[in-house]
Amino acid sequence: MPTLHLISTTLNHELYQQLITILSDDDVLLFTNQGVYNLHPQQDLLKKYRCYALISDLQAYGLLTLVEQTSCKMIDYPEFVQLGILYERSISWH
């Protein structure tokens, strides 16, 4: 079953290792709060998995231009709710 991973913190080495261990090919990543700091163009997760980021958090942390260099899609709160409906299972990383 595909999983929505809600990443709301910067991933240290330990969290990153735990995350990549359980990710499956059809999982999706959603970066929120301080998790948007993980969105740099060299991030391997962004190349392999579908990912989203809350536009309000990107604006708050001044990272809009950085995320534009990635394949990560910017979404708003209604789209966030739709992802929660679409994916019956979710895991929060914080």
PDB file of N, CA and C in Angstrom:
ATOM      1  N   MET A   1       0.836  -1.172   0.000  1.00  0.00           N
ATOM      2  CA  MET A   1       0.000   0.000   0.000  1.00  0.00           C
ATOM      3  C   MET A   1       0.890   1.247   0.000  1.00  0.00           C
ATOM      4  N   PRO A   2       0.665   2.164  -0.942  1.00  0.00           N
ATOM      5  CA  PRO A   2       1.460   3.394  -0.980  1.00  0.00           C
ATOM      6  C   PRO A   2       1.285   4.215   0.293  1.00  0.00           C
ATOM      7  N   THR A   3       2.357   4.875   0.680  1.00  0.00           N
ATOM      8  CA  THR A   3       2.367   5.640   1.922  1.00  0.00           C
ATOM      9  C   THR A   3       2.742   7.082   1.643  1.00  0.00           C
ATOM     10  N   LEU A   4       2.083   7.989   2.344  1.00  0.00           N
ATOM     11  CA  LEU A   4       2.427   9.402   2.312  1.00  0.00           C
ATOM     12  C   LEU A   4       3.340   9.671   3.505  1.00  0.00           C
ATOM     13  N   HIS A   5       4.561  10.102   3.237  1.00  0.00           N
ATOM     14  CA  HIS A   5       5.528  10.405   4.296  1.00  0.00           C
ATOM     15  C   HIS A   5       5.534  11.911   4.524  1.00  0.00           C
ATOM     16  N   LEU A   6       5.154  12.320   5.721  1.00  0.00           N
ATOM     17  CA  LEU A   6       5.102  13.729   6.094  1.00  0.00           C
ATOM     18  C   LEU A   6       6.403  14.086   6.810  1.00  0.00           C
ATOM     19  N   ILE A   7       7.241  14.839   6.146  1.00  0.00           N
ATOM     20  CA  ILE A   7       8.563  15.162   6.684  1.00  0.00           C
ATOM     21  C   ILE A   7       8.543  16.613   7.162  1.00  0.00           C
ATOM     22  N   SER A   8       8.561  16.793   8.493  1.00  0.00           N
ATOM     23  CA  SER A   8       8.435  18.131   9.055  1.00  0.00           C
ATOM     24  C   SER A   8       9.677  18.580   9.818  1.00  0.00           C
ATOM     25  N   THR A   9      10.784  17.887   9.622  1.00  0.00           N
ATOM     26  CA  THR A   9      12.036  18.241  10.284  1.00  0.00           C
ATOM     27  C   THR A   9      13.193  18.023   9.314  1.00  0.00           C
ATOM     28  N   THR A  10      14.326  18.617   9.636  1.00  0.00           N
ATOM     29  CA  THR A  10      15.503  18.320   8.826  1.00  0.00           C
ATOM     30  C   THR A  10      15.933  16.896   9.146  1.00  0.00           C
ATOM     31  N   LEU A  11      16.283  16.160   8.126  1.00  0.00           N
ATOM     32  CA  LEU A  11      16.641  14.752   8.292  1.00  0.00           C
ATOM     33  C   LEU A  11      18.111  14.622   8.659  1.00  0.00           C
ATOM     34  N   ASN A  12      18.359  14.201   9.886  1.00  0.00           N
ATOM     35  CA  ASN A  12      19.735  13.887  10.255  1.00  0.00           C
ATOM     36  C   ASN A  12      20.074  12.518   9.673  1.00  0.00           C
ATOM     37  N   HIS A  13      21.284  12.085   9.844  1.00  0.00           N
ATOM     38  CA  HIS A  13      21.729  10.820   9.239  1.00  0.00           C
ATOM     39  C   HIS A  13      20.856   9.651   9.680  1.00  0.00           C
ATOM     40  N   GLU A  14      20.538   9.574  10.956  1.00  0.00           N
ATOM     41  CA  GLU A  14      19.754   8.453  11.485  1.00  0.00           C
ATOM     42  C   GLU A  14      18.336   8.429  10.896  1.00  0.00           C
ATOM     43  N   LEU A  15      17.662   9.587  10.888  1.00  0.00           N
ATOM     44  CA  LEU A  15      16.315   9.644  10.319  1.00  0.00           C
ATOM     45  C   LEU A  15      16.318   9.330   8.832  1.00  0.00           C
ATOM     46  N   TYR A  16      17.318   9.862   8.126  1.00  0.00           N
ATOM     47  CA  TYR A  16      17.426   9.603   6.693  1.00  0.00           C
ATOM     48  C   TYR A  16      17.577   8.104   6.428  1.00  0.00           C
ATOM     49  N   GLN A  17      18.424   7.427   7.190  1.00  0.00           N
ATOM     50  CA  GLN A  17      18.625   5.987   7.019  1.00  0.00           C
ATOM     51  C   GLN A  17      17.339   5.215   7.303  1.00  0.00           C
ATOM     52  N   GLN A  18      16.609   5.610   8.344  1.00  0.00           N
ATOM     53  CA  GLN A  18      15.339   4.951   8.648  1.00  0.00           C
ATOM     54  C   GLN A  18      14.337   5.152   7.511  1.00  0.00           C
ATOM     55  N   LEU A  19      14.293   6.357   6.983  1.00  0.00           N
ATOM     56  CA  LEU A  19      13.358   6.677   5.906  1.00  0.00           C
ATOM     57  C   LEU A  19      13.648   5.862   4.653  1.00  0.00           C
ATOM     58  N   ILE A  20      14.890   5.858   4.207  1.00  0.00           N
ATOM     59  CA  ILE A  20      15.182   5.143   2.959  1.00  0.00           C
ATOM     60  C   ILE A  20      15.032   3.634   3.108  1.00  0.00           C
ATOM     61  N   THR A  21      15.118   3.147   4.333  1.00  0.00           N
ATOM     62  CA  THR A  21      14.938   1.715   4.572  1.00  0.00           C
ATOM     63  C   THR A  21      13.497   1.284   4.329  1.00  0.00           C
ATOM     64  N   ILE A  22      12.533   2.140   4.648  1.00  0.00           N
ATOM     65  CA  ILE A  22      11.139   1.730   4.525  1.00  0.00           C
ATOM     66  C   ILE A  22      10.423   2.266   3.288  1.00  0.00           C
ATOM     67  N   LEU A  23      11.043   3.176   2.541  1.00  0.00           N
ATOM     68  CA  LEU A  23      10.396   3.728   1.350  1.00  0.00           C
ATOM     69  C   LEU A  23      10.199   2.661   0.280  1.00  0.00           C
ATOM     70  N   SER A  24       9.029   2.681  -0.343  1.00  0.00           N
ATOM     71  CA  SER A  24       8.796   1.830  -1.511  1.00  0.00           C
ATOM     72  C   SER A  24       8.603   2.733  -2.725  1.00  0.00           C
ATOM     73  N   ASP A  25       8.693   2.156  -3.899  1.00  0.00           N
ATOM     74  CA  ASP A  25       8.689   2.942  -5.133  1.00  0.00           C
ATOM     75  C   ASP A  25       7.442   3.797  -5.328  1.00  0.00           C
ATOM     76  N   ASP A  26       6.315   3.379  -4.794  1.00  0.00           N
ATOM     77  CA  ASP A  26       5.081   4.140  -5.000  1.00  0.00           C
ATOM     78  C   ASP A  26       4.740   5.074  -3.846  1.00  0.00           C
ATOM     79  N   ASP A  27       5.653   5.255  -2.897  1.00  0.00           N
ATOM     80  CA  ASP A  27       5.452   6.182  -1.794  1.00  0.00           C
ATOM     81  C   ASP A  27       5.640   7.625  -2.265  1.00  0.00           C
ATOM     82  N   VAL A  28       5.099   8.549  -1.476  1.00  0.00           N
ATOM     83  CA  VAL A  28       5.164   9.975  -1.782  1.00  0.00           C
ATOM     84  C   VAL A  28       5.708  10.712  -0.563  1.00  0.00           C
ATOM     85  N   LEU A  29       6.483  11.749  -0.808  1.00  0.00           N
ATOM     86  CA  LEU A  29       7.056  12.566   0.258  1.00  0.00           C
ATOM     87  C   LEU A  29       6.395  13.937   0.265  1.00  0.00           C
ATOM     88  N   LEU A  30       6.006  14.407   1.444  1.00  0.00           N
ATOM     89  CA  LEU A  30       5.471  15.756   1.594  1.00  0.00           C
ATOM     90  C   LEU A  30       6.307  16.479   2.639  1.00  0.00           C
ATOM     91  N   PHE A  31       6.967  17.561   2.223  1.00  0.00           N
ATOM     92  CA  PHE A  31       7.831  18.342   3.104  1.00  0.00           C
ATOM     93  C   PHE A  31       7.059  19.534   3.657  1.00  0.00           C
ATOM     94  N   THR A  32       7.030  19.637   4.991  1.00  0.00           N
ATOM     95  CA  THR A  32       6.338  20.726   5.665  1.00  0.00           C
ATOM     96  C   THR A  32       7.252  21.311   6.737  1.00  0.00           C
ATOM     97  N   ASN A  33       6.837  22.445   7.276  1.00  0.00           N
ATOM     98  CA  ASN A  33       7.578  23.096   8.367  1.00  0.00           C
ATOM     99  C   ASN A  33       9.074  23.126   8.059  1.00  0.00           C
ATOM    100  N   GLN A  34       9.929  22.765   9.018  1.00  0.00           N
ATOM    101  CA  GLN A  34      11.374  22.789   8.792  1.00  0.00           C
ATOM    102  C   GLN A  34      11.838  21.680   7.846  1.00  0.00           C
ATOM    103  N   GLY A  35      10.960  20.763   7.514  1.00  0.00           N
ATOM    104  CA  GLY A  35      11.300  19.714   6.558  1.00  0.00           C
ATOM    105  C   GLY A  35      11.634  20.260   5.182  1.00  0.00           C
ATOM    106  N   VAL A  36      11.171  21.485   4.883  1.00  0.00           N
ATOM    107  CA  VAL A  36      11.480  22.062   3.578  1.00  0.00           C
ATOM    108  C   VAL A  36      12.976  22.333   3.417  1.00  0.00           C
ATOM    109  N   TYR A  37      13.722  22.346   4.524  1.00  0.00           N
ATOM    110  CA  TYR A  37      15.174  22.518   4.413  1.00  0.00           C
ATOM    111  C   TYR A  37      15.848  21.317   3.753  1.00  0.00           C
ATOM    112  N   ASN A  38      15.150  20.204   3.629  1.00  0.00           N
ATOM    113  CA  ASN A  38      15.702  19.024   2.944  1.00  0.00           C
ATOM    114  C   ASN A  38      15.643  19.151   1.427  1.00  0.00           C
ATOM    115  N   LEU A  39      15.036  20.204   0.939  1.00  0.00           N
ATOM    116  CA  LEU A  39      14.801  20.359  -0.493  1.00  0.00           C
ATOM    117  C   LEU A  39      15.953  21.061  -1.199  1.00  0.00           C
ATOM    118  N   HIS A  40      17.022  20.359  -1.397  1.00  0.00           N
ATOM    119  CA  HIS A  40      18.095  20.911  -2.203  1.00  0.00           C
ATOM    120  C   HIS A  40      18.247  20.045  -3.441  1.00  0.00           C
ATOM    121  N   PRO A  41      18.625  20.636  -4.565  1.00  0.00           N
ATOM    122  CA  PRO A  41      18.628  19.928  -5.851  1.00  0.00           C
ATOM    123  C   PRO A  41      19.439  18.632  -5.880  1.00  0.00           C
ATOM    124  N   GLN A  42      20.424  18.487  -5.027  1.00  0.00           N
ATOM    125  CA  GLN A  42      21.244  17.277  -5.024  1.00  0.00           C
ATOM    126  C   GLN A  42      20.628  16.151  -4.202  1.00  0.00           C
ATOM    127  N   GLN A  43      19.516  16.389  -3.549  1.00  0.00           N
ATOM    128  CA  GLN A  43      18.879  15.389  -2.689  1.00  0.00           C
ATOM    129  C   GLN A  43      18.386  14.205  -3.522  1.00  0.00           C
ATOM    130  N   ASP A  44      18.927  13.029  -3.256  1.00  0.00           N
ATOM    131  CA  ASP A  44      18.564  11.827  -4.005  1.00  0.00           C
ATOM    132  C   ASP A  44      17.084  11.469  -3.876  1.00  0.00           C
ATOM    133  N   LEU A  45      16.495  11.734  -2.718  1.00  0.00           N
ATOM    134  CA  LEU A  45      15.080  11.416  -2.522  1.00  0.00           C
ATOM    135  C   LEU A  45      14.200  12.134  -3.540  1.00  0.00           C
ATOM    136  N   LEU A  46      14.575  13.351  -3.901  1.00  0.00           N
ATOM    137  CA  LEU A  46      13.776  14.145  -4.822  1.00  0.00           C
ATOM    138  C   LEU A  46      13.839  13.612  -6.239  1.00  0.00           C
ATOM    139  N   LYS A  47      14.869  12.884  -6.545  1.00  0.00           N
ATOM    140  CA  LYS A  47      15.035  12.334  -7.890  1.00  0.00           C
ATOM    141  C   LYS A  47      14.301  11.013  -8.055  1.00  0.00           C
ATOM    142  N   LYS A  48      14.143  10.265  -6.981  1.00  0.00           N
ATOM    143  CA  LYS A  48      13.574   8.932  -7.065  1.00  0.00           C
ATOM    144  C   LYS A  48      12.083   8.868  -6.733  1.00  0.00           C
ATOM    145  N   TYR A  49      11.605   9.747  -5.861  1.00  0.00           N
ATOM    146  CA  TYR A  49      10.232   9.672  -5.371  1.00  0.00           C
ATOM    147  C   TYR A  49       9.447  10.923  -5.734  1.00  0.00           C
ATOM    148  N   ARG A  50       8.137  10.760  -5.866  1.00  0.00           N
ATOM    149  CA  ARG A  50       7.284  11.935  -6.052  1.00  0.00           C
ATOM    150  C   ARG A  50       7.297  12.719  -4.757  1.00  0.00           C
ATOM    151  N   CYS A  51       7.443  14.017  -4.877  1.00  0.00           N
ATOM    152  CA  CYS A  51       7.488  14.819  -3.660  1.00  0.00           C
ATOM    153  C   CYS A  51       6.717  16.119  -3.831  1.00  0.00           C
ATOM    154  N   TYR A  52       6.262  16.585  -2.692  1.00  0.00           N
ATOM    155  CA  TYR A  52       5.489  17.812  -2.598  1.00  0.00           C
ATOM    156  C   TYR A  52       6.022  18.635  -1.437  1.00  0.00           C
ATOM    157  N   ALA A  53       5.772  19.931  -1.494  1.00  0.00           N
ATOM    158  CA  ALA A  53       6.146  20.821  -0.398  1.00  0.00           C
ATOM    159  C   ALA A  53       5.062  21.876  -0.240  1.00  0.00           C
ATOM    160  N   LEU A  54       4.746  22.200   1.005  1.00  0.00           N
ATOM    161  CA  LEU A  54       3.744  23.236   1.258  1.00  0.00           C
ATOM    162  C   LEU A  54       4.304  24.602   0.885  1.00  0.00           C
ATOM    163  N   ILE A  55       3.606  25.267   0.004  1.00  0.00           N
ATOM    164  CA  ILE A  55       4.076  26.563  -0.488  1.00  0.00           C
ATOM    165  C   ILE A  55       4.174  27.585   0.640  1.00  0.00           C
ATOM    166  N   SER A  56       3.266  27.538   1.600  1.00  0.00           N
ATOM    167  CA  SER A  56       3.313  28.505   2.709  1.00  0.00           C
ATOM    168  C   SER A  56       4.586  28.330   3.544  1.00  0.00           C
ATOM    169  N   ASP A  57       5.042  27.094   3.721  1.00  0.00           N
ATOM    170  CA  ASP A  57       6.277  26.859   4.465  1.00  0.00           C
ATOM    171  C   ASP A  57       7.498  27.273   3.649  1.00  0.00           C
ATOM    172  N   LEU A  58       7.462  27.030   2.354  1.00  0.00           N
ATOM    173  CA  LEU A  58       8.556  27.475   1.492  1.00  0.00           C
ATOM    174  C   LEU A  58       8.688  28.997   1.541  1.00  0.00           C
ATOM    175  N   GLN A  59       7.555  29.676   1.516  1.00  0.00           N
ATOM    176  CA  GLN A  59       7.570  31.139   1.597  1.00  0.00           C
ATOM    177  C   GLN A  59       8.096  31.597   2.957  1.00  0.00           C
ATOM    178  N   ALA A  60       7.644  30.956   4.020  1.00  0.00           N
ATOM    179  CA  ALA A  60       8.053  31.355   5.360  1.00  0.00           C
ATOM    180  C   ALA A  60       9.555  31.221   5.579  1.00  0.00           C
ATOM    181  N   TYR A  61      10.153  30.193   4.974  1.00  0.00           N
ATOM    182  CA  TYR A  61      11.592  29.961   5.143  1.00  0.00           C
ATOM    183  C   TYR A  61      12.424  30.527   3.987  1.00  0.00           C
ATOM    184  N   GLY A  62      11.783  31.224   3.062  1.00  0.00           N
ATOM    185  CA  GLY A  62      12.502  31.859   1.963  1.00  0.00           C
ATOM    186  C   GLY A  62      13.129  30.875   0.995  1.00  0.00           C
ATOM    187  N   LEU A  63      12.455  29.749   0.739  1.00  0.00           N
ATOM    188  CA  LEU A  63      13.038  28.693  -0.094  1.00  0.00           C
ATOM    189  C   LEU A  63      12.316  28.476  -1.428  1.00  0.00           C
ATOM    190  N   LEU A  64      11.493  29.419  -1.841  1.00  0.00           N
ATOM    191  CA  LEU A  64      10.761  29.239  -3.095  1.00  0.00           C
ATOM    192  C   LEU A  64      11.691  29.039  -4.289  1.00  0.00           C
ATOM    193  N   THR A  65      12.723  29.842  -4.397  1.00  0.00           N
ATOM    194  CA  THR A  65      13.610  29.726  -5.550  1.00  0.00           C
ATOM    195  C   THR A  65      14.409  28.432  -5.523  1.00  0.00           C
ATOM    196  N   LEU A  66      14.734  27.940  -4.335  1.00  0.00           N
ATOM    197  CA  LEU A  66      15.480  26.689  -4.233  1.00  0.00           C
ATOM    198  C   LEU A  66      14.648  25.510  -4.720  1.00  0.00           C
ATOM    199  N   VAL A  67      13.398  25.436  -4.300  1.00  0.00           N
ATOM    200  CA  VAL A  67      12.562  24.290  -4.673  1.00  0.00           C
ATOM    201  C   VAL A  67      12.234  24.314  -6.165  1.00  0.00           C
ATOM    202  N   GLU A  68      12.262  25.478  -6.780  1.00  0.00           N
ATOM    203  CA  GLU A  68      12.009  25.569  -8.222  1.00  0.00           C
ATOM    204  C   GLU A  68      13.092  24.843  -9.023  1.00  0.00           C
ATOM    205  N   GLN A  69      14.229  24.572  -8.410  1.00  0.00           N
ATOM    206  CA  GLN A  69      15.322  23.866  -9.070  1.00  0.00           C
ATOM    207  C   GLN A  69      15.192  22.352  -8.923  1.00  0.00           C
ATOM    208  N   THR A  70      14.140  21.894  -8.281  1.00  0.00           N
ATOM    209  CA  THR A  70      13.928  20.465  -8.048  1.00  0.00           C
ATOM    210  C   THR A  70      12.676  19.999  -8.784  1.00  0.00           C
ATOM    211  N   SER A  71      12.417  18.705  -8.696  1.00  0.00           N
ATOM    212  CA  SER A  71      11.199  18.149  -9.289  1.00  0.00           C
ATOM    213  C   SER A  71      10.044  18.141  -8.293  1.00  0.00           C
ATOM    214  N   CYS A  72      10.242  18.749  -7.146  1.00  0.00           N
ATOM    215  CA  CYS A  72       9.240  18.779  -6.094  1.00  0.00           C
ATOM    216  C   CYS A  72       8.129  19.766  -6.467  1.00  0.00           C
ATOM    217  N   LYS A  73       6.879  19.332  -6.306  1.00  0.00           N
ATOM    218  CA  LYS A  73       5.732  20.175  -6.633  1.00  0.00           C
ATOM    219  C   LYS A  73       5.290  20.951  -5.402  1.00  0.00           C
ATOM    220  N   MET A  74       5.066  22.250  -5.576  1.00  0.00           N
ATOM    221  CA  MET A  74       4.576  23.092  -4.498  1.00  0.00           C
ATOM    222  C   MET A  74       3.057  22.963  -4.427  1.00  0.00           C
ATOM    223  N   ILE A  75       2.534  22.777  -3.206  1.00  0.00           N
ATOM    224  CA  ILE A  75       1.090  22.638  -3.034  1.00  0.00           C
ATOM    225  C   ILE A  75       0.601  23.529  -1.901  1.00  0.00           C
ATOM    226  N   ASP A  76      -0.716  23.764  -1.890  1.00  0.00           N
ATOM    227  CA  ASP A  76      -1.331  24.538  -0.813  1.00  0.00           C
ATOM    228  C   ASP A  76      -2.064  23.578   0.130  1.00  0.00           C
ATOM    229  N   TYR A  77      -2.722  24.139   1.156  1.00  0.00           N
ATOM    230  CA  TYR A  77      -3.381  23.299   2.163  1.00  0.00           C
ATOM    231  C   TYR A  77      -4.512  22.428   1.595  1.00  0.00           C
ATOM    232  N   PRO A  78      -5.366  22.938   0.700  1.00  0.00           N
ATOM    233  CA  PRO A  78      -6.394  22.050   0.137  1.00  0.00           C
ATOM    234  C   PRO A  78      -5.792  20.846  -0.606  1.00  0.00           C
ATOM    235  N   GLU A  79      -4.671  21.062  -1.298  1.00  0.00           N
ATOM    236  CA  GLU A  79      -4.009  19.940  -1.976  1.00  0.00           C
ATOM    237  C   GLU A  79      -3.397  18.976  -0.961  1.00  0.00           C
ATOM    238  N   PHE A  80      -2.925  19.502   0.155  1.00  0.00           N
ATOM    239  CA  PHE A  80      -2.408  18.680   1.250  1.00  0.00           C
ATOM    240  C   PHE A  80      -3.517  17.759   1.770  1.00  0.00           C
ATOM    241  N   VAL A  81      -4.701  18.309   1.948  1.00  0.00           N
ATOM    242  CA  VAL A  81      -5.841  17.507   2.403  1.00  0.00           C
ATOM    243  C   VAL A  81      -6.159  16.423   1.383  1.00  0.00           C
ATOM    244  N   GLN A  82      -6.113  16.761   0.100  1.00  0.00           N
ATOM    245  CA  GLN A  82      -6.383  15.772  -0.948  1.00  0.00           C
ATOM    246  C   GLN A  82      -5.375  14.622  -0.916  1.00  0.00           C
ATOM    247  N   LEU A  83      -4.117  14.936  -0.651  1.00  0.00           N
ATOM    248  CA  LEU A  83      -3.110  13.874  -0.521  1.00  0.00           C
ATOM    249  C   LEU A  83      -3.454  12.962   0.656  1.00  0.00           C
ATOM    250  N   GLY A  84      -3.891  13.557   1.761  1.00  0.00           N
ATOM    251  CA  GLY A  84      -4.277  12.764   2.925  1.00  0.00           C
ATOM    252  C   GLY A  84      -5.442  11.843   2.634  1.00  0.00           C
ATOM    253  N   ILE A  85      -6.334  12.268   1.768  1.00  0.00           N
ATOM    254  CA  ILE A  85      -7.473  11.431   1.379  1.00  0.00           C
ATOM    255  C   ILE A  85      -7.021  10.343   0.412  1.00  0.00           C
ATOM    256  N   LEU A  86      -6.155  10.704  -0.505  1.00  0.00           N
ATOM    257  CA  LEU A  86      -5.683   9.769  -1.530  1.00  0.00           C
ATOM    258  C   LEU A  86      -4.851   8.633  -0.943  1.00  0.00           C
ATOM    259  N   TYR A  87      -4.028   8.957   0.043  1.00  0.00           N
ATOM    260  CA  TYR A  87      -3.168   7.951   0.670  1.00  0.00           C
ATOM    261  C   TYR A  87      -3.734   7.579   2.031  1.00  0.00           C
ATOM    262  N   GLU A  88      -4.255   6.375   2.127  1.00  0.00           N
ATOM    263  CA  GLU A  88      -4.888   5.928   3.360  1.00  0.00           C
ATOM    264  C   GLU A  88      -3.887   5.805   4.504  1.00  0.00           C
ATOM    265  N   ARG A  89      -2.644   5.589   4.158  1.00  0.00           N
ATOM    266  CA  ARG A  89      -1.609   5.386   5.174  1.00  0.00           C
ATOM    267  C   ARG A  89      -0.608   6.534   5.116  1.00  0.00           C
ATOM    268  N   SER A  90      -0.234   7.042   6.293  1.00  0.00           N
ATOM    269  CA  SER A  90       0.785   8.099   6.324  1.00  0.00           C
ATOM    270  C   SER A  90       1.696   7.878   7.530  1.00  0.00           C
ATOM    271  N   ILE A  91       2.917   8.357   7.387  1.00  0.00           N
ATOM    272  CA  ILE A  91       3.910   8.300   8.459  1.00  0.00           C
ATOM    273  C   ILE A  91       4.481   9.695   8.624  1.00  0.00           C
ATOM    274  N   SER A  92       4.522  10.168   9.863  1.00  0.00           N
ATOM    275  CA  SER A  92       5.088  11.495  10.155  1.00  0.00           C
ATOM    276  C   SER A  92       6.522  11.352  10.631  1.00  0.00           C
ATOM    277  N   TRP A  93       7.386  12.147  10.033  1.00  0.00           N
ATOM    278  CA  TRP A  93       8.806  12.196  10.416  1.00  0.00           C
ATOM    279  C   TRP A  93       9.047  13.557  11.039  1.00  0.00           C
ATOM    280  N   HIS A  94       9.342  13.561  12.339  1.00  0.00           N
ATOM    281  CA  HIS A  94       9.592  14.825  13.048  1.00  0.00           C
ATOM    282  C   HIS A  94      10.502  14.597  14.216  1.00  0.00           C
TER     283      HIS A  94
END
